[in-house]
Amino acid sequence: MSFKPITPAPARLQRSELSVPGSSPKFFEKAAKGDADVVFLDLEDAVAPEKKAEARKNIIQAIGDVDWGDKTLSVRINGLDTHYMYRDVVDLLENCSERLDLIMIPKVGTASDVYAVDMLVSQIERAKGRKKRIGFELIIETALGMQNIHEIAAASPRNESLHFGVADFAASTRAKITSIGGPNPNYGVLTDPEGPEKKRDFHWGDMWHYAIERMIVAARANGLRPIDGPFGDYSDPDGFKAHAWRASVLGCEGKWAIHPSQIALANEINNPPPAEVEKARRILVAMKAGEAAGQGAVALDGKLIDYASIRQAQHLVQLADTLAARAAARAG
Ligand code: GLV
Ligand code: MG
């Protein structure tokens, strides 16, 4: 390990994050009763300009009135380039109850964007005597944000997670795609001709791989959770799953659901598989026994494991234990 310690963000379950437009309060109760680990009430791109003020009021009221259970509750404010953002923050934090956990900042471009919101939030918290410190979720969805991602990730102790906003990122980089998430059939490789028939295959590629991986590295290097953003076609569960899997495999901890039907899929994919948890527990036991016998590396099921295996296993076991503790708390 480096001499520089990485302080992890406060632990939270974030396997799924449901977005709900602030201008549609009829969806709030259902969102609160659903299975998403995090709900974010939106003031930004799912709300038309003439509905912004009304959406703010709906959200402020619902934060206090709706029973959000043990969910993490977040509000997506408007971007710093708009004239809505300061009032989003001021109205929200001056008036909403202490139930709010997080603010999501969209289109973060520089570390100073985070600093500016932090300053505003800190002043209001102090002036109003708010007790719970609000954390930040940051959407990386512009070329500028991706360029400055490491400084952004380190910009505030309030930072908890980075999110890949694939739709705005495509717009910002002028990627040739109009769907939200998913592949483009023109992004791929053609194999060399093979055999007497000179057969060639075309393999589709993942055009978002670099962006997702870069976000994961920046998040993890700063103790934050990397979260994959939206997949727009909610009538395509297989497409959602494939999209969510490749982010999860690389290290993302969760994924957005832009429709309630995507919540269960996101939870399922980001759940620790029971067989792997069981194996992780056996790794921890085997390594402890090995250490007691003076060995740093031991064999388990015919394969070598060492101290790196402990660190991998611990993450899985921790997530499984957190989920079990929550299930026990819910059962009373
Ligand atoms: C999310 O905000 C996105 O732009 O994909
Ligand atoms: Mg966006």
mmCIF file of C-alpha atoms and ligand atoms in Angstrom:
data_model
loop_
_atom_site.group_PDB
_atom_site.id
_atom_site.type_symbol
_atom_site.label_atom_id
_atom_site.label_comp_id
_atom_site.label_asym_id
_atom_site.label_seq_id
_atom_site.Cartn_x
_atom_site.Cartn_y
_atom_site.Cartn_z
ATOM 1 C CA MET A 1 0.000 0.000 0.000
ATOM 2 C CA SER A 2 1.027 3.575 -0.525
ATOM 3 C CA PHE A 3 1.937 5.673 2.505
ATOM 4 C CA LYS A 4 -1.033 7.879 1.551
ATOM 5 C CA PRO A 5 -4.126 6.587 3.316
ATOM 6 C CA ILE A 6 -7.449 6.417 1.457
ATOM 7 C CA THR A 7 -10.361 7.389 3.677
ATOM 8 C CA PRO A 8 -13.471 5.500 2.575
ATOM 9 C CA ALA A 9 -16.749 7.428 2.195
ATOM 10 C CA PRO A 10 -19.398 6.595 4.804
ATOM 11 C CA ALA A 11 -20.636 3.082 3.997
ATOM 12 C CA ARG A 12 -24.024 2.818 2.260
ATOM 13 C CA LEU A 13 -25.806 0.263 0.163
ATOM 14 C CA GLN A 14 -25.992 1.665 -3.358
ATOM 15 C CA ARG A 15 -26.712 -1.340 -5.590
ATOM 16 C CA SER A 16 -29.609 0.494 -7.229
ATOM 17 C CA GLU A 17 -30.460 4.188 -7.434
ATOM 18 C CA LEU A 18 -33.935 5.128 -8.644
ATOM 19 C CA SER A 19 -34.480 8.502 -10.306
ATOM 20 C CA VAL A 20 -37.858 10.159 -9.753
ATOM 21 C CA PRO A 21 -38.794 13.501 -11.328
ATOM 22 C CA GLY A 22 -39.537 16.110 -8.669
ATOM 23 C CA SER A 23 -42.433 17.327 -10.791
ATOM 24 C CA SER A 24 -44.217 13.942 -10.440
ATOM 25 C CA PRO A 25 -45.053 13.621 -6.729
ATOM 26 C CA LYS A 26 -47.494 10.807 -7.526
ATOM 27 C CA PHE A 27 -44.443 8.515 -7.893
ATOM 28 C CA PHE A 28 -42.849 9.402 -4.525
ATOM 29 C CA GLU A 29 -44.752 6.950 -2.292
ATOM 30 C CA LYS A 30 -44.141 4.058 -4.687
ATOM 31 C CA ALA A 31 -40.438 4.922 -4.816
ATOM 32 C CA ALA A 32 -40.285 4.982 -1.016
ATOM 33 C CA LYS A 33 -41.908 1.548 -0.779
ATOM 34 C CA GLY A 34 -39.805 0.007 -3.562
ATOM 35 C CA ASP A 35 -36.534 -1.892 -3.329
ATOM 36 C CA ALA A 36 -34.055 0.720 -4.510
ATOM 37 C CA ASP A 37 -31.212 1.298 -2.048
ATOM 38 C CA VAL A 38 -31.093 4.987 -2.986
ATOM 39 C CA VAL A 39 -33.804 7.259 -4.380
ATOM 40 C CA PHE A 40 -32.899 10.556 -5.984
ATOM 41 C CA LEU A 41 -35.587 13.145 -6.482
ATOM 42 C CA ASP A 42 -34.739 15.099 -9.584
ATOM 43 C CA LEU A 43 -34.751 18.846 -10.116
ATOM 44 C CA GLU A 44 -32.573 18.703 -13.211
ATOM 45 C CA ASP A 45 -33.064 17.094 -16.604
ATOM 46 C CA ALA A 46 -36.332 15.237 -15.945
ATOM 47 C CA VAL A 47 -38.045 18.512 -14.979
ATOM 48 C CA ALA A 48 -39.180 21.144 -17.497
ATOM 49 C CA PRO A 49 -38.031 24.741 -16.813
ATOM 50 C CA GLU A 50 -41.520 25.974 -15.958
ATOM 51 C CA LYS A 51 -41.913 23.170 -13.394
ATOM 52 C CA LYS A 52 -38.661 23.764 -11.487
ATOM 53 C CA ALA A 53 -40.160 25.901 -8.706
ATOM 54 C CA GLU A 54 -43.078 23.516 -8.191
ATOM 55 C CA ALA A 55 -40.723 20.507 -8.191
ATOM 56 C CA ARG A 56 -38.633 22.148 -5.439
ATOM 57 C CA LYS A 57 -41.730 22.569 -3.293
ATOM 58 C CA ASN A 58 -42.880 18.983 -3.924
ATOM 59 C CA ILE A 59 -39.476 17.651 -2.943
ATOM 60 C CA ILE A 60 -39.121 19.749 0.200
ATOM 61 C CA GLN A 61 -42.520 18.596 1.389
ATOM 62 C CA ALA A 62 -41.995 14.940 0.486
ATOM 63 C CA ILE A 63 -38.624 14.696 2.242
ATOM 64 C CA GLY A 64 -40.437 15.363 5.509
ATOM 65 C CA ASP A 65 -43.831 13.799 4.833
ATOM 66 C CA VAL A 66 -43.107 10.527 3.036
ATOM 67 C CA ASP A 67 -41.833 7.534 5.037
ATOM 68 C CA TRP A 68 -38.590 6.730 3.221
ATOM 69 C CA GLY A 69 -37.800 3.806 5.532
ATOM 70 C CA ASP A 70 -34.136 2.867 5.591
ATOM 71 C CA LYS A 71 -33.419 4.211 2.106
ATOM 72 C CA THR A 72 -30.741 6.722 1.308
ATOM 73 C CA LEU A 73 -32.457 9.871 0.040
ATOM 74 C CA SER A 74 -30.824 12.216 -2.449
ATOM 75 C CA VAL A 75 -31.847 15.248 -4.518
ATOM 76 C CA ARG A 76 -30.326 16.063 -7.902
ATOM 77 C CA ILE A 77 -29.918 19.823 -8.147
ATOM 78 C CA ASN A 78 -29.474 21.754 -11.389
ATOM 79 C CA GLY A 79 -26.055 22.383 -12.873
ATOM 80 C CA LEU A 80 -23.818 25.286 -11.887
ATOM 81 C CA ASP A 81 -24.249 26.794 -15.358
ATOM 82 C CA THR A 82 -27.968 27.424 -14.730
ATOM 83 C CA HIS A 83 -29.737 30.084 -12.656
ATOM 84 C CA TYR A 84 -31.704 27.389 -10.799
ATOM 85 C CA MET A 85 -28.890 25.840 -8.855
ATOM 86 C CA TYR A 86 -28.387 28.373 -6.043
ATOM 87 C CA ARG A 87 -32.090 28.377 -5.243
ATOM 88 C CA ASP A 88 -32.224 24.585 -5.366
ATOM 89 C CA VAL A 89 -29.592 24.420 -2.650
ATOM 90 C CA VAL A 90 -30.846 27.349 -0.560
ATOM 91 C CA ASP A 91 -34.550 26.455 -0.644
ATOM 92 C CA LEU A 92 -33.881 22.788 -0.103
ATOM 93 C CA LEU A 93 -31.507 23.019 2.836
ATOM 94 C CA GLU A 94 -33.235 25.940 4.510
ATOM 95 C CA ASN A 95 -36.565 24.155 4.441
ATOM 96 C CA CYS A 96 -36.307 20.385 4.157
ATOM 97 C CA SER A 97 -36.194 18.026 7.122
ATOM 98 C CA GLU A 98 -33.065 16.266 8.340
ATOM 99 C CA ARG A 99 -34.189 13.129 6.455
ATOM 100 C CA LEU A 100 -32.206 14.196 3.383
ATOM 101 C CA ASP A 101 -28.876 12.368 3.085
ATOM 102 C CA LEU A 102 -27.245 13.482 -0.163
ATOM 103 C CA ILE A 103 -27.171 16.108 -2.883
ATOM 104 C CA MET A 104 -26.347 14.974 -6.386
ATOM 105 C CA ILE A 105 -24.432 17.519 -8.472
ATOM 106 C CA PRO A 106 -24.762 17.049 -12.241
ATOM 107 C CA LYS A 107 -22.269 17.957 -14.964
ATOM 108 C CA VAL A 108 -19.410 18.586 -12.552
ATOM 109 C CA GLY A 109 -16.597 20.030 -14.655
ATOM 110 C CA THR A 110 -13.916 21.119 -12.202
ATOM 111 C CA ALA A 111 -13.010 20.703 -8.531
ATOM 112 C CA SER A 112 -14.133 24.322 -8.030
ATOM 113 C CA ASP A 113 -17.708 23.342 -8.940
ATOM 114 C CA VAL A 114 -17.737 20.991 -5.963
ATOM 115 C CA TYR A 115 -16.028 23.607 -3.795
ATOM 116 C CA ALA A 116 -18.714 26.167 -4.661
ATOM 117 C CA VAL A 117 -21.595 23.874 -3.703
ATOM 118 C CA ASP A 118 -19.715 22.765 -0.584
ATOM 119 C CA MET A 119 -19.341 26.411 0.483
ATOM 120 C CA LEU A 120 -23.047 27.092 0.010
ATOM 121 C CA VAL A 121 -24.135 23.895 1.769
ATOM 122 C CA SER A 122 -21.712 24.506 4.660
ATOM 123 C CA GLN A 123 -23.022 28.025 5.234
ATOM 124 C CA ILE A 124 -26.653 26.913 5.245
ATOM 125 C CA GLU A 125 -25.958 23.952 7.507
ATOM 126 C CA ARG A 126 -24.281 26.264 10.002
ATOM 127 C CA ALA A 127 -26.844 29.055 9.767
ATOM 128 C CA LYS A 128 -29.766 26.673 10.180
ATOM 129 C CA GLY A 129 -28.106 24.431 12.753
ATOM 130 C CA ARG A 130 -28.606 21.337 10.590
ATOM 131 C CA LYS A 131 -27.231 18.286 12.352
ATOM 132 C CA LYS A 132 -26.769 15.727 9.583
ATOM 133 C CA ARG A 133 -23.909 16.520 7.240
ATOM 134 C CA ILE A 134 -25.085 16.316 3.634
ATOM 135 C CA GLY A 135 -22.928 14.109 1.388
ATOM 136 C CA PHE A 136 -22.316 14.622 -2.334
ATOM 137 C CA GLU A 137 -22.902 12.398 -5.340
ATOM 138 C CA LEU A 138 -21.124 13.729 -8.416
ATOM 139 C CA ILE A 139 -22.124 12.973 -11.992
ATOM 140 C CA ILE A 140 -19.230 12.802 -14.428
ATOM 141 C CA GLU A 141 -20.910 13.442 -17.761
ATOM 142 C CA THR A 142 -18.886 15.983 -19.703
ATOM 143 C CA ALA A 143 -15.511 15.932 -21.404
ATOM 144 C CA LEU A 144 -14.355 18.599 -18.934
ATOM 145 C CA GLY A 145 -15.495 16.541 -15.957
ATOM 146 C CA MET A 146 -13.711 13.462 -17.281
ATOM 147 C CA GLN A 147 -10.538 15.487 -17.862
ATOM 148 C CA ASN A 148 -10.574 16.752 -14.253
ATOM 149 C CA ILE A 149 -12.017 13.659 -12.627
ATOM 150 C CA HIS A 150 -9.202 13.037 -10.125
ATOM 151 C CA GLU A 151 -9.283 16.567 -8.712
ATOM 152 C CA ILE A 152 -13.096 16.451 -8.648
ATOM 153 C CA ALA A 153 -13.109 13.173 -6.727
ATOM 154 C CA ALA A 154 -10.778 14.682 -4.106
ATOM 155 C CA ALA A 155 -12.494 18.087 -3.943
ATOM 156 C CA SER A 156 -14.580 17.705 -0.765
ATOM 157 C CA PRO A 157 -14.851 15.463 2.292
ATOM 158 C CA ARG A 158 -18.590 15.414 1.488
ATOM 159 C CA ASN A 159 -17.942 13.380 -1.680
ATOM 160 C CA GLU A 160 -19.349 9.856 -1.495
ATOM 161 C CA SER A 161 -19.807 8.578 -5.044
ATOM 162 C CA LEU A 162 -19.033 9.224 -8.706
ATOM 163 C CA HIS A 163 -21.665 8.440 -11.353
ATOM 164 C CA PHE A 164 -21.175 7.964 -15.075
ATOM 165 C CA GLY A 165 -23.835 9.992 -16.922
ATOM 166 C CA VAL A 166 -23.675 8.291 -20.267
ATOM 167 C CA ALA A 167 -26.318 10.429 -22.024
ATOM 168 C CA ASP A 168 -24.758 13.794 -21.351
ATOM 169 C CA PHE A 169 -21.289 12.341 -21.816
ATOM 170 C CA ALA A 170 -22.257 11.201 -25.322
ATOM 171 C CA ALA A 171 -23.593 14.687 -26.047
ATOM 172 C CA SER A 172 -20.502 16.378 -24.643
ATOM 173 C CA THR A 173 -18.024 14.210 -26.546
ATOM 174 C CA ARG A 174 -20.269 14.103 -29.648
ATOM 175 C CA ALA A 175 -20.245 10.314 -29.617
ATOM 176 C CA LYS A 176 -22.274 8.872 -32.468
ATOM 177 C CA ILE A 177 -25.180 7.441 -30.523
ATOM 178 C CA THR A 178 -28.651 8.648 -29.629
ATOM 179 C CA SER A 179 -29.765 5.948 -27.167
ATOM 180 C CA ILE A 180 -28.997 6.263 -23.433
ATOM 181 C CA GLY A 181 -26.356 3.635 -22.640
ATOM 182 C CA GLY A 182 -25.867 0.422 -24.557
ATOM 183 C CA PRO A 183 -23.722 -0.363 -27.574
ATOM 184 C CA ASN A 184 -23.416 1.062 -31.079
ATOM 185 C CA PRO A 185 -23.228 -1.593 -33.834
ATOM 186 C CA ASN A 186 -20.587 0.482 -35.630
ATOM 187 C CA TYR A 187 -18.177 0.272 -32.700
ATOM 188 C CA GLY A 188 -16.339 -2.996 -33.027
ATOM 189 C CA VAL A 189 -13.524 -4.899 -34.698
ATOM 190 C CA LEU A 190 -13.472 -6.969 -37.879
ATOM 191 C CA THR A 191 -11.357 -10.091 -37.574
ATOM 192 C CA ASP A 192 -8.733 -10.939 -40.214
ATOM 193 C CA PRO A 193 -9.904 -13.239 -43.047
ATOM 194 C CA GLU A 194 -9.476 -16.872 -42.028
ATOM 195 C CA GLY A 195 -9.517 -20.224 -43.826
ATOM 196 C CA PRO A 196 -10.196 -20.945 -47.504
ATOM 197 C CA GLU A 197 -13.475 -19.023 -47.290
ATOM 198 C CA LYS A 198 -11.666 -15.989 -45.889
ATOM 199 C CA LYS A 199 -14.337 -15.827 -43.225
ATOM 200 C CA ARG A 200 -14.419 -12.679 -41.133
ATOM 201 C CA ASP A 201 -16.364 -11.901 -37.954
ATOM 202 C CA PHE A 202 -17.426 -8.568 -36.575
ATOM 203 C CA HIS A 203 -17.292 -8.256 -32.770
ATOM 204 C CA TRP A 204 -19.217 -5.472 -31.139
ATOM 205 C CA GLY A 205 -17.201 -3.488 -28.607
ATOM 206 C CA ASP A 206 -18.144 -1.503 -25.509
ATOM 207 C CA MET A 207 -17.781 2.127 -26.507
ATOM 208 C CA TRP A 208 -18.055 3.248 -22.841
ATOM 209 C CA HIS A 209 -15.286 1.054 -21.470
ATOM 210 C CA TYR A 210 -12.630 3.746 -21.150
ATOM 211 C CA ALA A 211 -14.954 6.252 -19.489
ATOM 212 C CA ILE A 212 -16.348 3.760 -16.978
ATOM 213 C CA GLU A 213 -12.936 2.372 -16.079
ATOM 214 C CA ARG A 214 -11.474 5.851 -15.685
ATOM 215 C CA MET A 215 -14.323 6.794 -13.345
ATOM 216 C CA ILE A 216 -13.853 3.614 -11.305
ATOM 217 C CA VAL A 217 -10.148 4.328 -10.829
ATOM 218 C CA ALA A 218 -10.774 7.947 -9.784
ATOM 219 C CA ALA A 219 -13.524 6.895 -7.393
ATOM 220 C CA ARG A 220 -11.614 4.071 -5.735
ATOM 221 C CA ALA A 221 -8.390 6.096 -5.473
ATOM 222 C CA ASN A 222 -10.366 8.600 -3.404
ATOM 223 C CA GLY A 223 -12.433 6.194 -1.314
ATOM 224 C CA LEU A 224 -15.669 6.853 -3.251
ATOM 225 C CA ARG A 225 -18.233 4.441 -4.706
ATOM 226 C CA PRO A 226 -18.345 4.237 -8.533
ATOM 227 C CA ILE A 227 -21.918 3.988 -9.821
ATOM 228 C CA ASP A 228 -22.998 3.329 -13.396
ATOM 229 C CA GLY A 229 -25.649 5.713 -14.744
ATOM 230 C CA PRO A 230 -28.781 5.219 -16.819
ATOM 231 C CA PHE A 231 -29.867 2.689 -19.414
ATOM 232 C CA GLY A 232 -32.713 4.310 -21.297
ATOM 233 C CA ASP A 233 -34.583 1.396 -22.899
ATOM 234 C CA TYR A 234 -36.630 0.176 -19.926
ATOM 235 C CA SER A 235 -38.440 -2.356 -22.109
ATOM 236 C CA ASP A 236 -35.147 -4.212 -22.691
ATOM 237 C CA PRO A 237 -34.233 -6.040 -19.442
ATOM 238 C CA ASP A 238 -31.578 -8.156 -21.180
ATOM 239 C CA GLY A 239 -29.895 -5.049 -22.569
ATOM 240 C CA PHE A 240 -30.005 -3.471 -19.102
ATOM 241 C CA LYS A 241 -28.488 -6.548 -17.515
ATOM 242 C CA ALA A 242 -25.649 -6.803 -20.017
ATOM 243 C CA HIS A 243 -24.929 -3.101 -19.589
ATOM 244 C CA ALA A 244 -25.034 -3.346 -15.784
ATOM 245 C CA TRP A 245 -22.911 -6.496 -15.677
ATOM 246 C CA ARG A 246 -19.942 -5.085 -17.496
ATOM 247 C CA ALA A 247 -19.827 -2.073 -15.157
ATOM 248 C CA SER A 248 -20.269 -4.275 -12.096
ATOM 249 C CA VAL A 249 -17.537 -6.682 -13.209
ATOM 250 C CA LEU A 250 -15.088 -3.785 -13.513
ATOM 251 C CA GLY A 251 -15.860 -2.551 -9.993
ATOM 252 C CA CYS A 252 -18.985 -0.382 -10.053
ATOM 253 C CA GLU A 253 -21.016 -0.818 -6.905
ATOM 254 C CA GLY A 254 -24.418 -0.002 -8.320
ATOM 255 C CA LYS A 255 -26.471 1.279 -11.212
ATOM 256 C CA TRP A 256 -29.237 3.774 -11.807
ATOM 257 C CA ALA A 257 -32.784 2.682 -12.451
ATOM 258 C CA ILE A 258 -34.699 5.168 -14.577
ATOM 259 C CA HIS A 259 -37.787 2.955 -14.262
ATOM 260 C CA PRO A 260 -38.980 0.851 -11.301
ATOM 261 C CA SER A 261 -38.662 -2.336 -13.400
ATOM 262 C CA GLN A 262 -34.874 -1.836 -13.450
ATOM 263 C CA ILE A 263 -34.479 -1.845 -9.639
ATOM 264 C CA ALA A 264 -34.638 -5.614 -9.134
ATOM 265 C CA LEU A 265 -32.242 -6.144 -12.054
ATOM 266 C CA ALA A 266 -29.690 -3.707 -10.621
ATOM 267 C CA ASN A 267 -29.953 -5.246 -7.138
ATOM 268 C CA GLU A 268 -29.574 -8.767 -8.504
ATOM 269 C CA ILE A 269 -26.456 -7.914 -10.497
ATOM 270 C CA ASN A 270 -24.799 -5.991 -7.689
ATOM 271 C CA ASN A 271 -25.658 -8.532 -4.988
ATOM 272 C CA PRO A 272 -22.742 -10.646 -3.791
ATOM 273 C CA PRO A 273 -23.378 -14.138 -5.265
ATOM 274 C CA PRO A 274 -23.929 -16.586 -2.335
ATOM 275 C CA ALA A 275 -21.415 -19.116 -3.735
ATOM 276 C CA GLU A 276 -18.728 -16.418 -3.947
ATOM 277 C CA VAL A 277 -19.481 -15.153 -0.452
ATOM 278 C CA GLU A 278 -19.164 -18.681 0.855
ATOM 279 C CA LYS A 279 -15.846 -19.052 -0.943
ATOM 280 C CA ALA A 280 -14.692 -15.663 0.353
ATOM 281 C CA ARG A 281 -15.438 -16.790 3.911
ATOM 282 C CA ARG A 282 -13.440 -19.975 3.334
ATOM 283 C CA ILE A 283 -10.548 -17.870 1.972
ATOM 284 C CA LEU A 284 -10.512 -15.802 5.174
ATOM 285 C CA VAL A 285 -10.531 -18.959 7.320
ATOM 286 C CA ALA A 286 -7.813 -20.629 5.224
ATOM 287 C CA MET A 287 -5.586 -17.544 5.312
ATOM 288 C CA LYS A 288 -6.005 -17.219 9.084
ATOM 289 C CA ALA A 289 -4.988 -20.853 9.529
ATOM 290 C CA GLY A 290 -2.086 -20.340 7.107
ATOM 291 C CA GLU A 291 -0.899 -17.276 8.989
ATOM 292 C CA ALA A 292 -1.059 -19.171 12.317
ATOM 293 C CA ALA A 293 1.178 -21.789 10.681
ATOM 294 C CA GLY A 294 3.591 -19.079 9.471
ATOM 295 C CA GLN A 295 2.495 -19.175 5.800
ATOM 296 C CA GLY A 296 1.634 -16.108 3.715
ATOM 297 C CA ALA A 297 0.309 -18.069 0.749
ATOM 298 C CA VAL A 298 -1.746 -21.256 0.989
ATOM 299 C CA ALA A 299 -3.675 -23.555 -1.330
ATOM 300 C CA LEU A 300 -7.467 -23.623 -1.392
ATOM 301 C CA ASP A 301 -9.394 -25.896 -3.785
ATOM 302 C CA GLY A 302 -6.141 -26.508 -5.677
ATOM 303 C CA LYS A 303 -5.477 -22.788 -6.233
ATOM 304 C CA LEU A 304 -3.021 -20.382 -4.688
ATOM 305 C CA ILE A 305 -4.350 -17.670 -2.394
ATOM 306 C CA ASP A 306 -2.380 -14.967 -0.588
ATOM 307 C CA TYR A 307 -2.868 -11.662 1.233
ATOM 308 C CA ALA A 308 -4.422 -10.023 -1.863
ATOM 309 C CA SER A 309 -7.087 -12.743 -1.717
ATOM 310 C CA ILE A 310 -7.947 -11.574 1.812
ATOM 311 C CA ARG A 311 -8.580 -8.025 0.599
ATOM 312 C CA GLN A 312 -10.776 -9.246 -2.264
ATOM 313 C CA ALA A 313 -12.690 -11.583 0.029
ATOM 314 C CA GLN A 314 -13.253 -8.911 2.680
ATOM 315 C CA HIS A 315 -15.184 -6.645 0.278
ATOM 316 C CA LEU A 316 -17.599 -9.432 -0.618
ATOM 317 C CA VAL A 317 -18.084 -10.548 2.968
ATOM 318 C CA GLN A 318 -18.652 -6.959 4.127
ATOM 319 C CA LEU A 319 -21.379 -6.398 1.524
ATOM 320 C CA ALA A 320 -23.053 -9.703 2.393
ATOM 321 C CA ASP A 321 -22.929 -8.836 6.117
ATOM 322 C CA THR A 322 -24.377 -5.356 5.486
ATOM 323 C CA LEU A 323 -27.264 -6.841 3.502
ATOM 324 C CA ALA A 324 -27.880 -9.477 6.194
ATOM 325 C CA ALA A 325 -27.838 -6.803 8.938
ATOM 326 C CA ARG A 326 -30.363 -4.729 7.013
ATOM 327 C CA ALA A 327 -32.635 -7.730 6.456
ATOM 328 C CA ALA A 328 -32.467 -8.503 10.208
ATOM 329 C CA ALA A 329 -33.248 -4.866 11.102
ATOM 330 C CA ARG A 330 -36.226 -4.867 8.727
ATOM 331 C CA ALA A 331 -37.532 -8.117 10.209
ATOM 332 C CA GLY A 332 -37.466 -6.317 13.594
HETATM 333 C C1 GLV B 1 -27.385 11.299 -16.653
HETATM 334 O O1 GLV B 1 -27.615 12.339 -16.116
HETATM 335 C C2 GLV B 1 -26.937 11.203 -18.002
HETATM 336 O O2 GLV B 1 -26.775 12.260 -18.629
HETATM 337 O O3 GLV B 1 -26.741 10.090 -18.478
HETATM 338 MG MG MG B 2 -27.151 14.013 -17.411
#
